[in-house]
Short mmCIF file of C-alpha atoms and ligand atoms in Angstrom, two decimals:
data_model
loop_
_atom_site.label_atom_id
_atom_site.label_comp_id
_atom_site.label_asym_id
_atom_site.label_seq_id
_atom_site.Cartn_x
_atom_site.Cartn_y
_atom_site.Cartn_z
CA MET A 1 -18.57 -62.88 -12.30
CA LYS A 2 -16.48 -62.08 -15.37
CA LYS A 3 -16.18 -64.83 -17.97
CA LEU A 4 -12.77 -66.56 -17.84
CA ALA A 5 -10.56 -66.01 -20.88
CA ILE A 6 -10.28 -69.78 -21.23
CA ASP A 7 -14.08 -69.77 -21.58
CA GLY A 8 -14.14 -67.04 -24.23
CA GLY A 9 -13.93 -63.95 -21.97
CA GLU A 10 -11.50 -61.03 -22.11
CA PRO A 11 -8.01 -61.63 -20.66
CA VAL A 12 -7.11 -59.48 -17.64
CA VAL A 13 -3.47 -58.85 -18.53
CA PRO A 14 -3.16 -57.22 -21.94
CA LYS A 15 -0.57 -58.42 -24.46
CA GLY A 16 2.76 -56.64 -24.03
CA ALA A 17 2.09 -55.77 -20.37
CA ILE A 18 4.87 -58.06 -19.11
CA LYS A 19 8.21 -56.39 -19.72
CA PRO A 20 11.39 -58.44 -20.21
CA TRP A 21 14.26 -58.67 -17.73
CA PRO A 22 16.75 -57.04 -17.36
CA PRO A 23 15.91 -53.35 -17.61
CA ILE A 24 18.57 -51.77 -19.84
CA ASP A 25 19.28 -48.05 -19.54
CA GLN A 26 21.78 -45.45 -20.67
CA THR A 27 24.34 -46.47 -18.03
CA ASP A 28 24.40 -50.00 -19.49
CA ARG A 29 24.85 -48.62 -22.98
CA GLU A 30 27.66 -46.31 -21.87
CA ALA A 31 29.40 -49.19 -20.07
CA VAL A 32 29.41 -51.33 -23.19
CA LEU A 33 30.57 -48.45 -25.38
CA ARG A 34 33.43 -47.81 -22.94
CA VAL A 35 34.78 -51.25 -23.92
CA PHE A 36 34.79 -50.34 -27.60
CA ASP A 37 36.54 -47.07 -26.76
CA ASN A 38 39.20 -48.97 -24.80
CA GLN A 39 39.84 -51.36 -27.69
CA MET A 40 40.50 -54.21 -25.27
CA LEU A 41 38.03 -57.06 -25.43
CA CYS A 42 39.58 -59.65 -23.10
CA GLY A 43 42.78 -60.70 -21.38
CA ALA A 44 44.43 -61.03 -18.01
CA GLY A 45 44.75 -57.27 -17.54
CA ALA A 46 41.37 -56.40 -19.02
CA PRO A 47 40.12 -53.50 -16.85
CA GLU A 48 36.37 -54.23 -16.78
CA CYS A 49 36.91 -57.87 -15.70
CA LEU A 50 39.38 -56.84 -13.00
CA ALA A 51 37.09 -54.09 -11.70
CA LEU A 52 34.06 -56.38 -11.72
CA GLN A 53 35.96 -58.95 -9.64
CA GLU A 54 36.92 -56.33 -7.08
CA GLU A 55 33.45 -54.83 -6.92
CA TRP A 56 31.77 -58.22 -6.48
CA ALA A 57 34.25 -59.35 -3.82
CA ALA A 58 33.54 -56.11 -1.91
CA TYR A 59 29.77 -56.51 -2.36
CA ILE A 60 29.79 -60.08 -1.00
CA GLY A 61 32.48 -59.47 1.62
CA ARG A 62 34.92 -62.07 0.42
CA LYS A 63 38.66 -61.91 -0.22
CA TYR A 64 38.80 -63.23 -3.78
CA CYS A 65 36.51 -63.23 -6.79
CA LEU A 66 37.45 -64.58 -10.20
CA ALA A 67 35.09 -63.68 -13.03
CA THR A 68 34.26 -66.65 -15.26
CA ASN A 69 32.29 -67.30 -18.41
CA SER A 70 29.55 -69.21 -16.53
CA GLY A 71 28.31 -70.31 -13.14
CA THR A 72 28.87 -73.89 -14.26
CA GLY A 73 32.55 -73.09 -14.91
CA ALA A 74 32.84 -71.40 -11.50
CA LEU A 75 31.37 -74.48 -9.76
CA HIS A 76 33.71 -76.81 -11.61
CA MET A 77 36.68 -74.57 -10.74
CA ALA A 78 35.75 -74.82 -7.05
CA LEU A 79 35.72 -78.63 -7.14
CA ALA A 80 38.93 -78.77 -9.13
CA ALA A 81 40.68 -76.19 -6.92
CA ALA A 82 39.69 -78.26 -3.88
CA GLY A 83 41.31 -81.30 -5.47
CA ILE A 84 38.04 -83.25 -5.68
CA GLY A 85 38.32 -85.99 -8.31
CA PRO A 86 37.91 -89.67 -9.20
CA GLY A 87 36.56 -91.83 -6.38
CA ASP A 88 35.12 -88.87 -4.44
CA GLU A 89 31.49 -88.19 -3.64
CA VAL A 90 29.84 -84.79 -3.35
CA ILE A 91 26.46 -84.10 -1.78
CA VAL A 92 23.98 -82.14 -3.87
CA PRO A 93 20.27 -81.30 -3.44
CA ALA A 94 17.92 -83.47 -5.49
CA TYR A 95 16.04 -80.44 -6.74
CA THR A 96 18.14 -77.75 -8.42
CA PHE A 97 19.48 -76.88 -11.84
CA LEU A 98 21.50 -79.67 -13.45
CA ALA A 99 24.80 -77.76 -13.24
CA SER A 100 24.84 -78.03 -9.42
CA ALA A 101 25.35 -81.77 -9.98
CA SER A 102 27.00 -81.99 -13.39
CA CYS A 103 29.92 -79.91 -12.08
CA VAL A 104 30.69 -82.90 -9.85
CA LEU A 105 30.79 -85.19 -12.89
CA HIS A 106 33.01 -82.65 -14.66
CA ALA A 107 35.46 -83.22 -11.79
CA ASN A 108 35.16 -86.98 -12.36
CA ALA A 109 33.48 -87.35 -8.99
CA ILE A 110 30.05 -88.77 -8.09
CA PRO A 111 27.05 -86.63 -7.10
CA ILE A 112 25.04 -88.05 -4.19
CA PHE A 113 21.62 -86.50 -3.93
CA VAL A 114 19.74 -85.44 -0.80
CA ASP A 115 16.05 -84.58 -0.74
CA ILE A 116 14.86 -81.02 -0.18
CA ASP A 117 13.05 -79.39 2.71
CA GLU A 118 9.26 -79.36 2.45
CA ARG A 119 8.99 -75.62 3.11
CA THR A 120 12.11 -73.92 1.77
CA TYR A 121 12.82 -76.34 -1.16
CA ASN A 122 16.51 -76.10 -0.24
CA ILE A 123 18.60 -79.15 0.71
CA ASP A 124 17.23 -80.75 3.91
CA PRO A 125 20.13 -80.69 6.41
CA SER A 126 18.51 -83.45 8.49
CA LYS A 127 19.01 -85.86 5.57
CA ILE A 128 22.65 -85.05 4.79
CA GLU A 129 24.52 -87.09 7.40
CA GLU A 130 23.00 -90.42 6.34
CA LYS A 131 24.67 -89.89 2.92
CA ILE A 132 28.15 -89.16 4.26
CA ASN A 133 30.85 -91.85 4.10
CA GLU A 134 34.64 -92.00 3.75
CA ARG A 135 34.41 -90.92 0.08
CA THR A 136 32.41 -87.78 0.75
CA LYS A 137 34.48 -84.64 0.19
CA ALA A 138 32.06 -81.75 -0.11
CA ILE A 139 28.51 -80.45 0.12
CA ILE A 140 27.02 -78.13 -2.50
CA PRO A 141 24.09 -76.28 -0.93
CA VAL A 142 22.05 -74.34 -3.48
CA HIS A 143 20.30 -71.11 -2.47
CA LEU A 144 17.32 -72.07 -4.55
CA HIS A 145 15.04 -69.50 -6.19
CA GLY A 146 17.00 -66.80 -4.28
CA LEU A 147 16.41 -68.14 -0.74
CA PRO A 148 19.50 -68.94 1.39
CA ALA A 149 19.95 -72.58 2.40
CA ASP A 150 20.29 -73.58 6.09
CA MET A 151 23.93 -72.59 6.25
CA ASP A 152 24.54 -72.95 10.01
CA GLU A 153 23.39 -76.57 10.00
CA ILE A 154 25.27 -77.33 6.78
CA MET A 155 28.52 -75.74 7.98
CA ALA A 156 28.27 -77.65 11.28
CA ILE A 157 27.84 -80.98 9.47
CA ALA A 158 30.74 -80.12 7.17
CA LYS A 159 32.98 -79.25 10.12
CA LYS A 160 32.08 -82.45 11.96
CA HIS A 161 32.93 -84.63 8.93
CA ASN A 162 35.79 -82.51 7.59
CA LEU A 163 34.01 -81.63 4.35
CA LEU A 164 34.22 -78.57 2.14
CA VAL A 165 31.18 -76.45 1.41
CA ILE A 166 30.75 -75.00 -2.07
CA GLU A 167 27.83 -72.58 -2.10
CA ASP A 168 25.89 -72.63 -5.35
CA ALA A 169 24.68 -69.05 -5.16
CA CYS A 170 23.87 -68.86 -8.87
CA GLN A 171 20.28 -67.81 -8.10
CA ALA A 172 20.84 -65.66 -5.04
CA HIS A 173 22.81 -62.43 -5.68
CA GLY A 174 22.47 -60.26 -2.61
CA ALA A 175 20.45 -62.71 -0.48
CA GLU A 176 21.40 -62.69 3.19
CA TYR A 177 21.59 -65.43 5.80
CA LYS A 178 21.63 -64.09 9.37
CA GLY A 179 22.98 -60.79 8.09
CA ARG A 180 25.70 -62.31 5.89
CA LYS A 181 25.57 -62.30 2.13
CA VAL A 182 25.30 -65.77 0.64
CA GLY A 183 28.50 -66.64 -1.15
CA SER A 184 30.55 -65.50 1.85
CA ILE A 185 29.83 -68.45 4.15
CA GLY A 186 31.15 -71.65 2.54
CA HIS A 187 34.77 -72.44 1.61
CA PHE A 188 33.90 -71.59 -2.00
CA ALA A 189 30.99 -69.97 -3.79
CA ALA A 190 29.80 -69.81 -7.37
CA PHE A 191 27.47 -67.25 -8.95
CA SER A 192 25.97 -67.12 -12.44
CA LEU A 193 25.58 -63.99 -14.57
CA ASN A 194 23.40 -65.69 -17.11
CA SER A 195 20.75 -63.34 -18.48
CA SER A 196 17.88 -64.56 -16.30
CA LYS A 197 19.82 -64.00 -13.10
CA ASN A 198 19.38 -61.15 -10.60
CA LEU A 199 22.78 -59.87 -11.67
CA CYS A 200 23.01 -60.24 -15.41
CA GLY A 201 25.93 -60.12 -17.79
CA GLY A 202 24.33 -62.07 -20.65
CA GLU A 203 26.45 -65.03 -19.62
CA GLY A 204 29.17 -65.24 -17.00
CA GLY A 205 29.89 -66.20 -13.43
CA PHE A 206 32.00 -65.72 -10.30
CA PHE A 207 34.28 -68.13 -8.43
CA MET A 208 34.85 -67.01 -4.84
CA THR A 209 37.03 -68.04 -1.94
CA ASP A 210 39.06 -66.49 0.89
CA ASP A 211 41.91 -68.99 0.60
CA ASP A 212 45.15 -67.90 -1.13
CA THR A 213 46.03 -71.37 -2.48
CA TRP A 214 42.55 -72.11 -3.76
CA LYS A 215 42.47 -68.68 -5.41
CA MET A 216 45.81 -69.34 -7.09
CA ARG A 217 44.60 -72.72 -8.34
CA GLY A 218 41.36 -71.11 -9.49
CA ASP A 219 43.36 -68.60 -11.51
CA MET A 220 45.23 -71.39 -13.27
CA LEU A 221 42.17 -73.59 -13.75
CA ARG A 222 40.35 -70.70 -15.39
CA MET A 223 43.06 -70.33 -18.04
CA PHE A 224 44.26 -73.67 -19.41
CA GLY A 225 46.29 -74.47 -16.28
CA ASP A 226 48.62 -71.67 -17.29
CA GLU A 227 49.98 -68.80 -15.21
CA ILE A 228 50.61 -65.09 -15.56
CA ASP A 229 54.19 -64.06 -14.87
CA ASP A 230 54.24 -61.73 -11.86
CA GLU A 231 56.82 -59.40 -13.35
CA THR A 232 55.95 -59.23 -17.04
CA LYS A 233 52.18 -59.75 -16.48
CA LEU A 234 52.27 -62.05 -19.51
CA ARG A 235 51.16 -65.65 -19.82
CA VAL A 236 53.94 -68.18 -19.43
CA TYR A 237 52.40 -70.67 -21.89
CA ASN A 238 53.47 -73.61 -19.77
CA ALA A 239 50.50 -75.45 -18.30
CA SER A 240 51.47 -76.86 -14.95
CA ILE A 241 48.06 -78.40 -14.19
CA LEU A 242 45.07 -79.52 -16.25
CA GLY A 243 43.05 -76.37 -16.71
CA PHE A 244 40.04 -75.23 -18.67
CA MET A 245 38.93 -72.16 -20.54
CA TYR A 246 36.57 -70.36 -18.18
CA ARG A 247 37.67 -66.76 -18.74
CA THR A 248 35.08 -64.11 -19.41
CA GLN A 249 35.36 -60.98 -21.51
CA GLU A 250 35.07 -57.22 -21.30
CA LEU A 251 31.62 -56.67 -22.85
CA PRO A 252 29.67 -58.84 -20.38
CA ALA A 253 31.87 -57.61 -17.53
CA ALA A 254 31.19 -53.95 -18.33
CA PHE A 255 27.47 -54.64 -18.65
CA ALA A 256 27.42 -56.56 -15.35
CA ARG A 257 29.24 -53.69 -13.60
CA ALA A 258 26.54 -51.27 -14.72
CA GLN A 259 23.81 -53.70 -13.61
CA LEU A 260 25.55 -54.24 -10.25
CA LYS A 261 25.01 -50.57 -9.40
CA ARG A 262 21.26 -51.28 -9.53
CA LEU A 263 21.25 -54.80 -8.05
CA ASP A 264 19.89 -53.80 -4.63
CA GLN A 265 17.29 -51.57 -6.22
CA HIS A 266 16.22 -54.35 -8.60
CA ASN A 267 16.07 -56.86 -5.73
CA ALA A 268 13.88 -54.44 -3.75
CA ILE A 269 11.40 -54.27 -6.64
CA ARG A 270 11.36 -58.07 -6.91
CA ARG A 271 10.70 -58.24 -3.15
CA GLN A 272 7.88 -55.69 -3.32
CA ASN A 273 6.23 -57.52 -6.23
CA CYS A 274 6.54 -60.95 -4.61
CA GLU A 275 5.35 -59.82 -1.19
CA PHE A 276 2.31 -58.27 -2.87
CA LEU A 277 1.56 -61.55 -4.70
CA THR A 278 1.97 -63.53 -1.47
CA LYS A 279 -0.56 -61.30 0.28
CA VAL A 280 -3.09 -61.84 -2.50
CA LEU A 281 -2.49 -65.58 -2.86
CA LYS A 282 -2.80 -66.17 0.89
CA GLU A 283 -6.53 -65.51 0.45
CA TYR A 284 -6.64 -69.06 -0.97
CA PRO A 285 -5.78 -71.73 1.62
CA TRP A 286 -5.10 -74.27 -1.15
CA VAL A 287 -2.29 -72.15 -2.59
CA THR A 288 1.12 -72.57 -0.92
CA THR A 289 3.10 -69.35 -1.19
CA PRO A 290 6.90 -69.24 -0.73
CA TYR A 291 8.17 -69.62 2.83
CA VAL A 292 10.90 -67.27 3.97
CA PRO A 293 12.42 -68.13 7.38
CA PRO A 294 12.77 -64.98 9.50
CA ASP A 295 16.58 -65.19 9.71
CA ARG A 296 17.20 -64.70 5.99
CA THR A 297 16.28 -62.55 3.02
CA HIS A 298 14.97 -63.86 -0.29
CA VAL A 299 16.02 -62.14 -3.52
CA TRP A 300 13.26 -63.72 -5.62
CA TRP A 301 15.06 -65.00 -8.66
CA MET A 302 11.93 -67.06 -9.05
CA TYR A 303 8.47 -66.91 -7.45
CA VAL A 304 7.06 -70.41 -6.96
CA VAL A 305 3.61 -71.46 -5.71
CA ARG A 306 1.95 -74.83 -5.25
CA PHE A 307 -1.68 -75.86 -5.64
CA ASP A 308 -3.40 -78.46 -3.47
CA PRO A 309 -6.48 -80.00 -5.14
CA LYS A 310 -7.65 -81.73 -1.95
CA LYS A 311 -7.72 -78.49 0.03
CA ALA A 312 -9.52 -76.84 -2.90
CA GLY A 313 -12.10 -79.64 -2.86
CA VAL A 314 -11.21 -80.63 -6.41
CA ASN A 315 -11.12 -84.23 -7.49
CA LEU A 316 -7.99 -84.06 -9.66
CA THR A 317 -4.39 -85.14 -9.14
CA PRO A 318 -1.97 -82.36 -8.14
CA ARG A 319 -0.49 -82.46 -11.64
CA GLU A 320 -3.89 -82.27 -13.38
CA PHE A 321 -5.02 -79.43 -11.12
CA ARG A 322 -1.78 -77.50 -11.62
CA ILE A 323 -1.96 -77.80 -15.42
CA ALA A 324 -5.65 -76.80 -15.48
CA LEU A 325 -4.81 -73.68 -13.45
CA GLU A 326 -1.75 -72.88 -15.56
CA LYS A 327 -3.86 -73.01 -18.72
CA ALA A 328 -6.56 -70.72 -17.28
CA LEU A 329 -3.99 -68.25 -15.89
CA HIS A 330 -2.06 -68.28 -19.14
CA MET A 331 -5.24 -67.39 -21.02
CA GLU A 332 -5.71 -64.44 -18.64
CA GLY A 333 -2.24 -63.23 -19.70
CA VAL A 334 -0.32 -64.29 -16.57
CA ALA A 335 3.13 -65.78 -17.32
CA VAL A 336 3.09 -69.20 -15.62
CA GLY A 337 4.69 -72.60 -16.14
CA GLN A 338 7.28 -74.95 -14.78
CA TRP A 339 11.04 -74.56 -14.72
CA GLN A 340 12.56 -77.94 -13.72
CA ILE A 341 10.13 -80.76 -14.44
CA MET A 342 11.73 -83.54 -12.40
CA PRO A 343 14.31 -84.07 -9.66
CA VAL A 344 17.84 -83.93 -11.09
CA PRO A 345 18.60 -87.65 -10.35
CA ALA A 346 15.54 -88.59 -12.45
CA GLN A 347 17.06 -86.98 -15.56
CA ASP A 348 18.19 -89.30 -18.35
CA LEU A 349 21.88 -88.60 -17.70
CA PHE A 350 21.53 -90.24 -14.28
CA GLN A 351 19.46 -93.10 -15.62
CA THR A 352 21.79 -94.02 -18.48
CA LYS A 353 24.92 -92.94 -16.58
CA MET A 354 26.64 -92.27 -19.87
CA GLY A 355 29.36 -89.93 -18.73
CA TYR A 356 32.66 -89.46 -20.50
CA GLY A 357 32.96 -91.45 -23.73
CA SER A 358 30.72 -94.50 -23.93
CA ARG A 359 32.17 -96.45 -21.00
CA GLY A 360 30.21 -94.78 -18.24
CA CYS A 361 33.01 -92.82 -16.58
CA PRO A 362 33.08 -91.46 -13.92
CA TRP A 363 30.62 -94.00 -12.48
CA THR A 364 32.65 -96.93 -13.80
CA CYS A 365 35.97 -95.46 -12.72
CA HIS A 366 37.99 -98.06 -10.79
CA PHE A 367 38.79 -95.45 -8.15
CA TYR A 368 35.08 -95.44 -7.38
CA GLY A 369 34.22 -99.12 -7.70
CA LYS A 370 30.68 -98.78 -6.36
CA ASP A 371 27.43 -99.32 -8.21
CA ILE A 372 24.94 -96.57 -7.74
CA THR A 373 21.35 -96.26 -8.94
CA TYR A 374 19.50 -92.96 -9.14
CA ARG A 375 15.72 -92.97 -8.74
CA GLY A 376 13.57 -89.84 -8.65
CA SER A 377 11.22 -91.64 -6.26
CA ASP A 378 14.00 -91.77 -3.64
CA TYR A 379 13.41 -88.02 -3.24
CA PRO A 380 9.70 -87.79 -2.38
CA VAL A 381 9.69 -84.11 -1.40
CA ALA A 382 11.38 -83.04 -4.64
CA SER A 383 9.16 -85.39 -6.67
CA ALA A 384 5.96 -84.04 -5.11
CA LEU A 385 7.08 -80.45 -5.74
CA CYS A 386 7.53 -81.22 -9.45
CA GLU A 387 3.90 -82.34 -9.65
CA ASP A 388 2.19 -79.28 -8.25
CA TYR A 389 4.42 -76.22 -8.45
CA THR A 390 4.29 -73.45 -10.95
CA VAL A 391 6.44 -70.38 -11.49
CA ILE A 392 4.79 -66.99 -11.71
CA ALA A 393 7.07 -65.06 -14.02
CA GLY A 394 7.15 -61.33 -14.67
CA ILE A 395 7.99 -60.45 -11.05
CA ALA A 396 11.28 -58.76 -11.99
CA PRO A 397 11.65 -55.07 -12.86
CA PRO A 398 10.81 -53.15 -14.94
CA ASN A 399 7.53 -54.82 -13.94
CA GLY A 400 6.05 -53.33 -10.80
CA LEU A 401 2.91 -53.23 -8.72
CA ASP A 402 0.76 -52.13 -11.67
CA LEU A 403 1.39 -55.51 -13.32
CA MET A 404 1.07 -57.34 -9.98
CA GLU A 405 -2.37 -55.75 -9.49
CA GLN A 406 -3.43 -57.11 -12.88
CA TYR A 407 -2.03 -60.50 -11.85
CA ALA A 408 -4.05 -60.30 -8.63
CA GLU A 409 -7.22 -59.63 -10.57
CA ALA A 410 -6.45 -62.59 -12.84
CA PHE A 411 -5.79 -64.90 -9.86
CA ARG A 412 -9.05 -63.92 -8.16
CA LYS A 413 -10.99 -64.32 -11.40
CA VAL A 414 -9.57 -67.80 -12.04
CA PHE A 415 -9.43 -69.06 -8.46
CA ASN A 416 -13.02 -68.03 -7.74
CA ASP A 417 -14.28 -69.99 -10.76
CA LEU A 418 -12.64 -73.39 -10.38
CA GLY A 419 -15.66 -75.09 -11.98
CA THR A 420 -14.92 -73.38 -15.30
CA VAL A 421 -11.19 -74.04 -14.91
CA ILE A 422 -11.90 -77.75 -14.52
CA LYS A 423 -14.41 -77.79 -17.39
CA HIS A 424 -11.54 -76.68 -19.65
CA LYS A 425 -8.81 -78.87 -18.15
CA ASP A 426 -8.60 -81.09 -21.21
CA ASP A 427 -8.71 -78.28 -23.74
CA PRO A 428 -5.97 -78.73 -26.29
CA ILE A 429 -2.93 -76.65 -25.57
CA VAL A 430 -4.24 -73.11 -25.67
CA ALA A 431 -2.75 -70.12 -27.47
CA HIS A 432 1.00 -70.68 -27.20
CA TYR A 433 0.75 -72.28 -23.77
CA SER A 434 3.70 -74.61 -23.35
CA GLY A 435 3.46 -75.32 -19.63
CA ARG A 436 7.07 -74.24 -19.30
CA ILE A 437 8.82 -71.10 -18.21
CA PHE A 438 11.97 -70.86 -20.20
CA MET A 439 14.63 -69.17 -18.17
CA ALA A 440 17.86 -68.54 -19.99
CA GLY A 441 19.59 -71.07 -17.74
C1 PLP B 501 21.41 -73.30 -9.25
C2 PLP B 501 22.23 -73.08 -10.47
N1 PLP B 501 23.47 -73.58 -10.52
C3 PLP B 501 24.26 -73.41 -11.58
C4 PLP B 501 23.82 -72.71 -12.68
C5 PLP B 501 24.73 -72.58 -13.85
O1 PLP B 501 25.00 -71.27 -14.18
P1 PLP B 501 25.38 -70.92 -15.69
O2 PLP B 501 24.13 -71.02 -16.51
O3 PLP B 501 25.89 -69.52 -15.60
O4 PLP B 501 26.42 -71.87 -16.12
C6 PLP B 501 22.53 -72.15 -12.68
C7 PLP B 501 22.00 -71.34 -13.77
O5 PLP B 501 21.86 -71.52 -14.88
C8 PLP B 501 21.70 -72.36 -11.56
O6 PLP B 501 20.46 -71.89 -11.53
#
């Protein structure tokens, strides 16, 4: 048996073997240079932004797409376009990125959290209805890690209770649910183009809908509440509603257009890498690999596994076991660590409930008039996940099966020598190990 790197042996994965995302080639460079040649960097008629909107709407199969400067902005635009505001509640999964919930606060409404499903980590539809009341206006399902949420069940609940569905598809570009692209199913959808995402623009996002009125409101919300005159194509500089500044610009739009041409190809490489890892990791019954229901495709924004100390016959807590394994894998050169470290409602913002100003709005808003307490422990599935999951990074191109084979060797080396892993569990933080995977989001 080879000596583990954490025990003084040679690491399996050499330094520099993991290549950064996204792959940038000549077509990306030419796209960006095209913007300089055009001498137009932004604006209502900016050609790259307009083309990107059309191309993304066609890719998803949706009537309207408005390009934005972030996924967070796109989510907020959806809530605002739907008229959701003070006194309203919106249902959000308890485990996601903060913006899926903070967009509700941005609309002066109240996020109500629902625990996640044990296997998919997406919102658990069986727990939604118990949270619905006369204030509930919408559900925000998140297609977490790139796996579509249970859209049929969610849409049926929404229909029954007359609620809107805003798909948070920020992590799931190109994922399909029963043959339909995510982002085309709910009343609205939001995507992120932040640099970690499957479709990358550096920063950016998409607001999507099929509804003419919501699209028109989205247009105004994106630009200060202002409008473009149909005839002159110029801004009228007369805000008719409260808007924001969520426009994007030509450079990220041009870059994203070039990346979009390779999105399916990039997703296929992610899939190949992740399916290879799953095959290897299934050799260990104490490792839970990602579950993909047969009626949907996963686009692997993130590859997440869980470790069960009991099944491994190890007398450690799930957290202790996970950290011990992360340290040993890290020393072998595998990129591992956590992304979110707690359920969203456990974050300080929801404990202090310091919203706008220092008076606790929107929670203290008289239109709401209810006292609400957020506790991470109210979401046991999300809480348990945060103890024992880790992200295996480096699964995106330009990394391919050659790196995955090195990862496999590192997993086998570490997982077949748990005694040594545990001996080193209390080692001080080893060689730049932070226990965190820092995604750009
Ligand atoms: C699920 C989810 N929602 C919303 C966002 C917000 O997107 P952005 O960072 O583009 O504002 C992100 C990403 O960061 C995300 O992962």
